[in-house]
Coordinates of C-alpha atoms in Angstrom, one line a residue:
X27 CA 0.0 0.0 -0.2
X28 CA 1.0 3.3 -0.7
X29 CA 0.6 5.9 2.2
X30 CA 1.3 9.8 2.7
X31 CA 4.6 11.5 3.6
X32 CA 4.9 12.7 7.0
X33 CA 5.9 16.3 5.4
X34 CA 3.0 16.3 3.2
X35 CA 0.6 15.3 6.5
X36 CA 2.0 17.7 8.4
X37 CA 1.8 20.4 5.7
X38 CA -1.9 19.5 5.3
X39 CA -2.8 19.4 9.0
X40 CA -1.4 22.6 9.5
X41 CA -3.4 23.9 6.2
X42 CA -6.5 22.4 6.8
X43 CA -7.1 23.5 10.5
X44 CA -10.0 25.3 9.8
X45 CA -12.1 23.4 7.6
X46 CA -14.9 20.9 8.6
X47 CA -14.7 18.8 5.4
X48 CA -12.1 18.1 2.9
X49 CA -12.5 16.7 -0.6
X50 CA -10.2 14.0 -2.0
X51 CA -10.2 14.6 -5.6
X52 CA -9.2 13.1 -8.7
X53 CA -9.2 14.1 -12.0
X54 CA -10.7 11.3 -14.6
X55 CA -9.6 11.2 -18.3
X56 CA -12.3 13.6 -19.5
X57 CA -10.9 16.3 -16.6
X58 CA -14.5 15.8 -14.3
X59 CA -13.8 16.3 -10.6
X60 CA -14.4 12.8 -8.8
X61 CA -13.5 11.6 -5.1
X62 CA -14.9 11.4 -1.8
X63 CA -15.5 14.0 1.0
X64 CA -13.7 13.3 4.5
X65 CA -14.6 15.0 7.8
X66 CA -11.9 16.9 9.1
X67 CA -11.6 14.6 12.3
X68 CA -10.6 11.7 10.1
X69 CA -8.1 13.8 7.7
X70 CA -4.9 12.3 9.0
X71 CA -5.8 8.9 8.8
X72 CA -7.4 9.0 5.8
X73 CA -4.4 11.3 4.2
X74 CA -1.9 8.5 5.6
X75 CA -3.7 5.5 4.4
X76 CA -5.3 6.7 1.2
X77 CA -9.0 7.5 0.3
X78 CA -10.5 3.7 -0.9
X79 CA -12.2 4.1 -4.5
X80 CA -13.2 2.1 -7.5
X81 CA -10.2 1.4 -9.8
X82 CA -11.7 2.4 -12.4
X83 CA -12.8 5.5 -11.9
X84 CA -10.9 7.1 -14.2
X85 CA -12.5 5.2 -16.9
X86 CA -16.4 6.8 -15.7
X87 CA -17.9 9.1 -18.5
X88 CA -19.6 12.1 -18.2
X89 CA -23.1 10.1 -19.2
X90 CA -21.7 7.2 -16.1
X91 CA -20.8 4.8 -18.8
X92 CA -17.9 2.8 -17.2
X93 CA -14.8 1.2 -19.1
X94 CA -13.6 -2.2 -17.6
X95 CA -10.0 -1.7 -17.7
X96 CA -8.4 -5.2 -18.3
X97 CA -5.8 -4.0 -14.9
X98 CA -9.0 -3.2 -13.2
X99 CA -10.6 -6.7 -14.0
X100 CA -7.7 -8.3 -12.7
X101 CA -7.8 -6.8 -9.2
X102 CA -11.7 -8.0 -9.2
X103 CA -12.7 -4.7 -9.7
X104 CA -11.4 -3.6 -6.6
X105 CA -10.4 -0.1 -4.9
X106 CA -7.4 2.2 -5.8
X107 CA -5.8 4.7 -2.9
X108 CA -6.3 8.2 -3.6
X109 CA -3.0 9.6 -2.2
X110 CA -3.1 13.8 -1.6
X111 CA -0.3 15.0 -3.6
X112 CA 2.3 17.6 -2.4
X113 CA 1.1 21.3 -2.5
X114 CA -2.4 20.8 -3.7
X115 CA -4.5 21.8 -0.4
X116 CA -7.2 24.8 -1.0
X117 CA -10.2 26.2 0.1
X118 CA -13.1 25.6 -1.9
X119 CA -15.0 28.6 -0.8
X120 CA -18.2 28.2 -3.6
X121 CA -21.2 28.6 -1.8
X122 CA -22.6 30.8 1.0
X123 CA -22.7 28.0 3.5
X124 CA -20.8 28.3 7.4
X125 CA -19.4 25.2 6.5
X126 CA -15.7 25.4 5.5
X127 CA -14.4 23.0 2.7
X128 CA -11.1 22.6 1.6
X129 CA -9.8 19.9 -1.1
X130 CA -6.6 18.1 -1.8
X131 CA -5.6 16.8 -5.3
X132 CA -5.2 12.9 -5.8
X133 CA -3.8 10.3 -7.9
X134 CA -5.0 6.9 -8.1
X135 CA -2.6 4.3 -6.3
X136 CA -2.8 0.7 -7.1
X137 CA -3.7 -0.9 -3.8
X138 CA -1.5 -4.0 -4.2
X139 CA 1.8 -2.6 -4.5
X140 CA 1.3 1.1 -4.1
X141 CA 2.5 2.0 -7.5
X142 CA 0.9 5.2 -9.4
X143 CA -1.7 4.4 -11.6
X144 CA 0.3 5.5 -14.8
X145 CA -3.0 6.0 -16.8
X146 CA -4.2 8.9 -14.9
X147 CA -3.9 12.5 -16.5
X148 CA -2.2 14.1 -13.7
X149 CA 0.4 11.6 -13.4
X150 CA 1.0 11.7 -17.3
X151 CA 1.0 15.3 -17.2
X152 CA 3.6 15.2 -14.4
X153 CA 6.1 12.9 -16.5
X154 CA 6.5 14.9 -19.1
X155 CA 7.3 17.7 -16.4
X156 CA 9.8 15.6 -15.2
X157 CA 11.6 15.5 -18.4
X158 CA 11.7 19.0 -18.6
X159 CA 13.0 19.2 -15.0
X160 CA 15.7 16.5 -15.8
X161 CA 16.8 19.2 -18.6
X162 CA 17.1 21.9 -15.9
X163 CA 14.0 23.5 -17.3
X164 CA 9.9 24.2 -16.1
X165 CA 7.0 25.3 -18.1
X166 CA 4.9 28.7 -17.0
X167 CA 1.7 27.8 -18.3
X168 CA -2.3 29.5 -18.1
X169 CA -5.2 29.1 -20.3
X170 CA -8.4 31.2 -21.7
X171 CA -11.4 29.9 -19.9
X172 CA -14.4 30.7 -22.6
X173 CA -17.7 28.8 -21.2
X174 CA -21.6 30.0 -21.4
X175 CA -23.7 31.3 -18.6
X176 CA -27.4 30.3 -18.9
X177 CA -29.9 30.9 -16.2
X178 CA -31.4 28.0 -14.2
X179 CA -33.6 26.6 -16.7
X180 CA -30.4 25.9 -18.7
X181 CA -31.2 26.9 -21.8
X182 CA -31.8 30.5 -21.7
X183 CA -28.6 32.5 -21.8
X184 CA -27.8 35.7 -19.2
X185 CA -27.3 37.7 -22.1
X186 CA -28.1 37.5 -26.2
X187 CA -26.2 38.9 -29.1
X188 CA -22.6 38.8 -30.6
X189 CA -21.7 41.4 -27.9
X190 CA -17.9 40.8 -27.1
X191 CA -16.2 42.5 -25.3
X192 CA -19.0 45.0 -24.4
X193 CA -18.6 46.8 -20.7
X194 CA -22.9 47.2 -20.7
X195 CA -23.1 43.5 -21.5
X196 CA -20.9 42.9 -19.0
X197 CA -22.5 44.8 -16.3
X198 CA -25.7 42.7 -16.5
X199 CA -24.0 39.9 -15.5
X200 CA -21.2 41.5 -13.5
X201 CA -22.4 40.8 -9.6
X202 CA -22.0 36.7 -11.0
X203 CA -18.6 37.3 -12.4
X204 CA -17.2 38.9 -10.2
X205 CA -18.2 36.4 -7.3
X206 CA -16.4 33.7 -9.5
X207 CA -13.4 35.8 -9.7
X208 CA -13.2 36.3 -5.9
X209 CA -14.0 33.1 -4.9
X210 CA -11.8 31.6 -7.5
X211 CA -9.1 34.0 -6.0
X212 CA -9.7 32.3 -2.5
X213 CA -9.0 29.2 -3.7
X214 CA -5.7 30.0 -5.3
X215 CA -6.7 30.9 -8.5
X216 CA -5.8 34.2 -10.0
X217 CA -7.6 35.5 -13.2
X218 CA -6.0 38.4 -15.0
X219 CA -8.8 39.6 -17.3
X220 CA -12.8 38.9 -17.5
X221 CA -14.8 39.7 -20.8
X222 CA -17.7 39.1 -22.6
X223 CA -17.2 36.6 -25.7
X224 CA -18.8 36.2 -29.0
X225 CA -22.1 35.1 -28.3
X226 CA -24.6 34.9 -26.2
X227 CA -23.9 34.0 -22.3
X228 CA -20.6 33.5 -23.5
X229 CA -17.5 34.9 -21.1
X230 CA -13.9 34.6 -21.3
X231 CA -11.6 34.4 -18.1
X232 CA -7.7 34.5 -19.0
X233 CA -5.5 33.2 -15.7
X234 CA -2.1 34.4 -14.6
X235 CA 0.6 31.8 -15.9
X236 CA 1.8 29.9 -13.0
X237 CA 4.8 27.3 -13.0
X238 CA 4.9 23.4 -13.4
X239 CA 1.9 21.2 -12.6
X240 CA 0.3 24.1 -10.8
X241 CA -0.9 25.5 -14.2
X242 CA -2.8 22.6 -15.1
X243 CA -4.2 22.1 -11.5
X244 CA -5.7 25.7 -11.1
X245 CA -7.5 25.3 -14.7
X246 CA -8.9 21.7 -13.5
X247 CA -10.1 23.9 -10.1
X248 CA -11.4 26.5 -12.0
X249 CA -13.4 24.7 -14.2
X250 CA -14.9 23.2 -11.4
X251 CA -15.3 26.0 -9.4
X252 CA -16.8 28.2 -11.9
X253 CA -19.8 25.2 -12.2
X254 CA -20.1 25.3 -8.3
X255 CA -20.7 28.9 -8.3
X256 CA -23.2 29.3 -11.0
X257 CA -24.8 26.2 -9.4
X258 CA -25.2 27.6 -5.7
X259 CA -26.2 31.0 -8.0
X260 CA -29.2 29.3 -9.4
X261 CA -27.3 29.5 -12.8
X262 CA -25.9 27.1 -15.2
X263 CA -22.1 27.2 -16.9
X264 CA -20.8 24.6 -19.3
X265 CA -17.8 24.4 -21.1
X266 CA -19.6 22.6 -23.9
X267 CA -16.8 22.9 -26.8
X268 CA -20.0 23.1 -29.6
X269 CA -23.1 24.3 -28.6
X270 CA -24.6 25.7 -32.0
X271 CA -23.5 26.5 -35.7
X272 CA -21.6 29.2 -34.4
X273 CA -21.5 29.0 -30.7
X274 CA -17.7 27.3 -29.9
X275 CA -15.9 27.6 -26.9
X276 CA -11.8 27.3 -26.8
X277 CA -9.4 26.5 -24.0
X278 CA -6.2 27.7 -25.7
X279 CA -3.3 26.8 -23.7
X280 CA -0.6 29.9 -23.5
X281 CA 3.2 28.8 -22.3
X282 CA 6.8 29.7 -22.0
X283 CA 9.8 28.0 -21.0
X284 CA 12.2 28.6 -18.4
X285 CA 15.6 27.8 -17.3
X286 CA 16.9 27.5 -13.5
X287 CA 17.9 31.1 -13.9
X288 CA 14.2 32.1 -14.7
X289 CA 15.6 33.1 -18.0
X290 CA 12.6 32.8 -20.9
X291 CA 14.6 30.2 -23.2
X292 CA 12.1 30.7 -26.0
X293 CA 13.4 34.6 -26.7
X294 CA 16.9 35.4 -28.5
X295 CA 16.7 38.6 -30.3
X296 CA 19.9 37.3 -32.5
X297 CA 17.5 34.9 -34.0
X298 CA 14.8 34.9 -36.4
X299 CA 11.7 36.3 -35.1
X300 CA 13.6 36.9 -32.0
X301 CA 13.0 33.3 -31.6
X302 CA 15.8 31.2 -30.1
X303 CA 16.9 28.0 -31.5
X304 CA 15.3 25.7 -29.2
X305 CA 12.3 27.5 -29.5
X306 CA 12.4 26.8 -33.4
X307 CA 12.6 23.6 -33.0
X308 CA 9.9 23.4 -30.1
X309 CA 7.5 24.4 -33.1
X310 CA 9.2 21.9 -35.3
X311 CA 8.3 19.4 -32.9
X312 CA 4.7 20.5 -32.1
X313 CA 3.8 20.7 -36.1
X314 CA 5.5 17.4 -36.7
X315 CA 3.2 15.5 -34.2
X316 CA 0.2 18.3 -34.7
X317 CA -2.2 15.4 -35.7
X318 CA -1.3 12.9 -32.7
X319 CA -1.9 15.5 -30.4
X320 CA -5.0 17.1 -31.9
X321 CA -7.2 14.3 -29.7
X322 CA -5.3 15.1 -26.4
X323 CA -6.4 18.8 -26.7
X324 CA -10.2 18.2 -28.5
X325 CA -11.1 14.9 -26.5
X326 CA -14.7 14.5 -27.4
X327 CA -16.6 14.0 -30.1
X328 CA -18.2 17.5 -29.4
X329 CA -14.9 19.2 -29.5
X330 CA -14.4 17.4 -33.0
X331 CA -17.3 19.7 -34.0
X332 CA -15.0 23.0 -33.6
X333 CA -12.0 21.8 -35.3
X334 CA -12.0 23.8 -39.1
X335 CA -14.4 26.1 -37.8
X336 CA -13.8 30.0 -38.0
X337 CA -11.3 30.7 -35.6
X338 CA -10.5 27.3 -34.7
X339 CA -7.6 24.8 -35.6
X340 CA -8.0 23.5 -39.3
X341 CA -4.2 22.6 -40.0
X342 CA -1.1 21.8 -38.4
X343 CA 0.8 25.2 -39.1
X344 CA 1.9 28.1 -36.9
X345 CA 2.7 32.0 -37.4
X346 CA 3.4 35.2 -35.6
X347 CA 0.6 36.6 -33.9
X348 CA -1.8 34.6 -36.3
X349 CA -4.8 33.8 -34.7
X350 CA -5.9 31.6 -37.7
X351 CA -3.1 29.2 -37.1
X352 CA -3.0 26.3 -34.8
X353 CA 0.1 27.5 -32.9
X354 CA 0.1 31.0 -32.7
X355 CA 3.4 32.8 -31.3
X356 CA 4.1 35.5 -29.8
X357 CA 7.5 37.2 -29.7
X358 CA 7.3 40.8 -28.3
X359 CA 10.1 40.6 -25.8
X360 CA 11.6 38.0 -23.3
X361 CA 8.8 38.7 -20.8
X362 CA 6.0 38.1 -24.1
X363 CA 7.6 35.4 -25.7
X364 CA 5.2 32.4 -25.6
X365 CA 3.4 29.7 -27.7
X366 CA -0.4 30.0 -27.7
X367 CA -2.0 26.4 -28.7
X368 CA -5.6 26.6 -30.4
X369 CA -6.3 23.4 -30.5
X370 CA -8.5 23.2 -27.3
X371 CA -12.1 23.0 -27.1
X372 CA -13.5 24.2 -23.8
X373 CA -14.2 20.4 -22.9
X374 CA -10.4 19.7 -23.0
X375 CA -8.6 17.9 -20.0
X376 CA -5.8 20.7 -19.0
X377 CA -3.5 17.6 -18.0
X378 CA -3.5 16.0 -21.0
X379 CA -3.3 19.1 -22.8
X380 CA 0.3 19.9 -20.9
X381 CA 1.5 16.7 -21.5
X382 CA 1.0 16.5 -25.1
X383 CA 2.6 19.8 -25.7
X384 CA 5.6 19.0 -23.6
X385 CA 6.2 15.1 -25.7
X386 CA 5.8 17.0 -29.1
X387 CA 8.0 19.7 -28.5
X388 CA 10.9 18.2 -26.9
X389 CA 10.8 15.8 -29.3
X390 CA 11.5 18.5 -31.9
X391 CA 14.2 19.6 -29.8
X392 CA 15.6 16.6 -29.3
X393 CA 15.8 15.8 -33.1
X394 CA 16.7 19.5 -33.8
X395 CA 13.7 20.1 -35.9
X396 CA 13.8 22.5 -38.4
X397 CA 11.3 25.7 -38.0
X398 CA 8.3 24.7 -40.4
X399 CA 7.5 27.1 -43.1
X400 CA 5.2 30.1 -41.4
X401 CA 1.7 30.1 -42.3
X402 CA 1.9 27.3 -44.6
X403 CA -1.2 27.3 -46.9
X404 CA -0.4 23.8 -47.8
X405 CA -0.1 22.5 -44.1
X406 CA -1.5 19.2 -43.5
X407 CA -5.2 19.1 -41.9
X408 CA -5.8 17.9 -38.6
X409 CA -8.2 15.1 -37.9
X410 CA -11.8 16.0 -38.2
X411 CA -13.1 13.4 -36.2
X412 CA -12.9 11.5 -32.6
X413 CA -11.8 8.4 -34.8
X414 CA -9.5 9.6 -36.5
X415 CA -8.1 11.5 -33.5
X416 CA -7.5 8.6 -32.0
X417 CA -6.1 6.7 -34.9
X418 CA -3.8 9.6 -35.4
X419 CA -2.6 9.2 -32.0
X420 CA -2.4 5.1 -32.2
X421 CA 0.2 6.3 -35.4
X422 CA 2.4 8.1 -33.8
X423 CA 5.1 5.9 -31.5
X424 CA 6.8 8.6 -30.4
X425 CA 4.0 10.6 -28.3
X426 CA 2.8 7.3 -27.2
X427 CA 5.8 6.2 -26.0
X428 CA 6.1 9.7 -24.3
X429 CA 2.7 9.3 -22.9
X430 CA 2.6 6.0 -21.8
X431 CA 1.1 2.2 -23.3
X432 CA -1.4 2.3 -20.1
X433 CA -2.4 5.8 -20.5
X434 CA -3.1 5.9 -24.6
X435 CA -5.0 2.2 -24.3
X436 CA -7.2 3.3 -21.6
X437 CA -7.8 7.0 -23.2
X438 CA -8.9 5.1 -26.2
X439 CA -11.3 2.2 -24.5
X440 CA -12.4 5.4 -22.8
X441 CA -13.5 7.1 -25.8
X442 CA -14.4 3.8 -27.9
X443 CA -16.2 1.9 -25.4
X444 CA -17.6 4.6 -23.6
X445 CA -18.5 7.5 -25.5
X446 CA -19.0 6.2 -28.7
X447 CA -21.6 3.7 -27.2
X448 CA -23.6 7.4 -26.5
X449 CA -22.9 9.7 -29.7
X450 CA -22.9 8.9 -32.9
X451 CA -19.6 10.3 -33.8
X452 CA -20.6 9.8 -38.2
X453 CA -24.0 12.0 -37.9
X454 CA -23.1 15.8 -39.3
X455 CA -22.9 19.1 -37.2
X456 CA -27.0 19.0 -36.9
X457 CA -28.8 20.3 -34.6
X458 CA -30.1 17.1 -33.3
X459 CA -26.8 16.2 -33.4
X460 CA -25.9 18.6 -30.9
X461 CA -28.8 18.5 -28.7
X462 CA -28.0 14.8 -28.2
X463 CA -24.3 15.8 -27.2
X464 CA -25.7 18.8 -25.1
X465 CA -27.5 16.2 -23.0
X466 CA -24.4 14.1 -22.5
X467 CA -21.7 16.9 -22.0
X468 CA -23.4 19.7 -20.1
X469 CA -24.1 18.3 -17.0
X470 CA -21.0 17.5 -15.6
X471 CA -18.6 19.5 -18.1

């Protein structure tokens, strides 16, 4: 059996001293927060031994569908242990209750030998971060959170019209948006900007970049928090990627890379485009593996309805400041040089997005790939369906090896055995198709 270290236990006991209850939370394959709640009086014993939970928890889908992984069947469908990860405790101030709730992010460990479930999305992301750390590097990242907000009936948007960045429209919902910002900040999530977006009821909240796994943790926490805060205020929020013919939520992933001296290694004013040789090779890796990593950004049937639409990723291309490219590169100065990967739909799992970018970028650096042509009109098209995306991932040996066999196999099974049994992946982008997908995804995502 695995167990929590003494140092983590002491830190957790100190930070959670004011709480009445603590959530033990794990991110499943879809990035949905699952877990159990522990009364404060039982915190240390539960943290030390781990909270038992069904071994296939990573494979439960948004409609309750269960994927039966072979490794879990081999344990007679036994439990795994949820062990708190270091430095993940935060408050959950998402309602007006006098009861104080905290949360720790966990990763599942096999009960028999205490090892990590290597298919866990957060574990997969940490392994890629470790590869960077072995090179003396770290990633600083954030996301642009786009979501739709409805009245309690789940059908009436809080505002109508195409009112992007209009203050008077924002003001009509600012009480709740400000409440979201303030509560997320108390939970450790810092937002830099807030705005209305293109379609009715749509908002975009841009997050402050954070180092390492905290960048992905914050996205995970923010998405869950926004839904909860809206719920407790008699509203409904969803990150569904495609909710209508002209309605799309993205989850753009912005990041840069730093060395131990806290220097942005992507910037070099002596090189073409102000991009270092490392940055150019990294771009080469992203473009080379773009088809394989699309499904790790657009990881649902619904997400692929956004691929190839206006303002969304279409081809394996890149460009300076170009919003029409899959990889938008900013290169103003050392502080303003970073990558914006625009592949992901709103339903994307932040841990898989982070892992995919690092795995692809590092292969470009390892093999000294050349900088591809900028704004290449003849660039290869990205996959257009979940089936095609999974096939592209499986065909890329480098990305599969980097992320791990168990992860790739489990991810495929969750999508093919679970999700594809509930959604017809081959029907066109029709009102009927979108209605069915709303019923599947909007409840939990």
